[in-house]
Amino acid sequence: MKVHDFAWQVCERTMELLEQHQHYKIADAHRKEVHATILKEVDTIIKKASEPKKDKK
């Protein structure tokens, strides 16, 4: 599975959970916008997650 496919599935599942457990209603247009944003940002998200953690003191 490609990373972008995985990101798509995580995004979709998150929206499903919001609808099921928080009673959100996400319009199709908004759903498409969120998917597009996640796919556009997935490389940046991975890079940020790969950075060494900074200690907070």
Steps between C-alpha positions, in 0.01 A plus 500: 500500500630842411544761769250729326242217493558443870459870573173497302370207707598663832328821394186312394488298822544815711203663329294182547579500872406867532168428333429189707617607844476879497195520272679726253361520149776557248379619160643332191664824384673542836600132502667544159675817619637325809621203295674732252669694781625183670636361175672830426659514847586131554869541409534796738322307776738206457804728503377672817434165669852383407675797660677436830288589799603812690500482879267752662650638820 
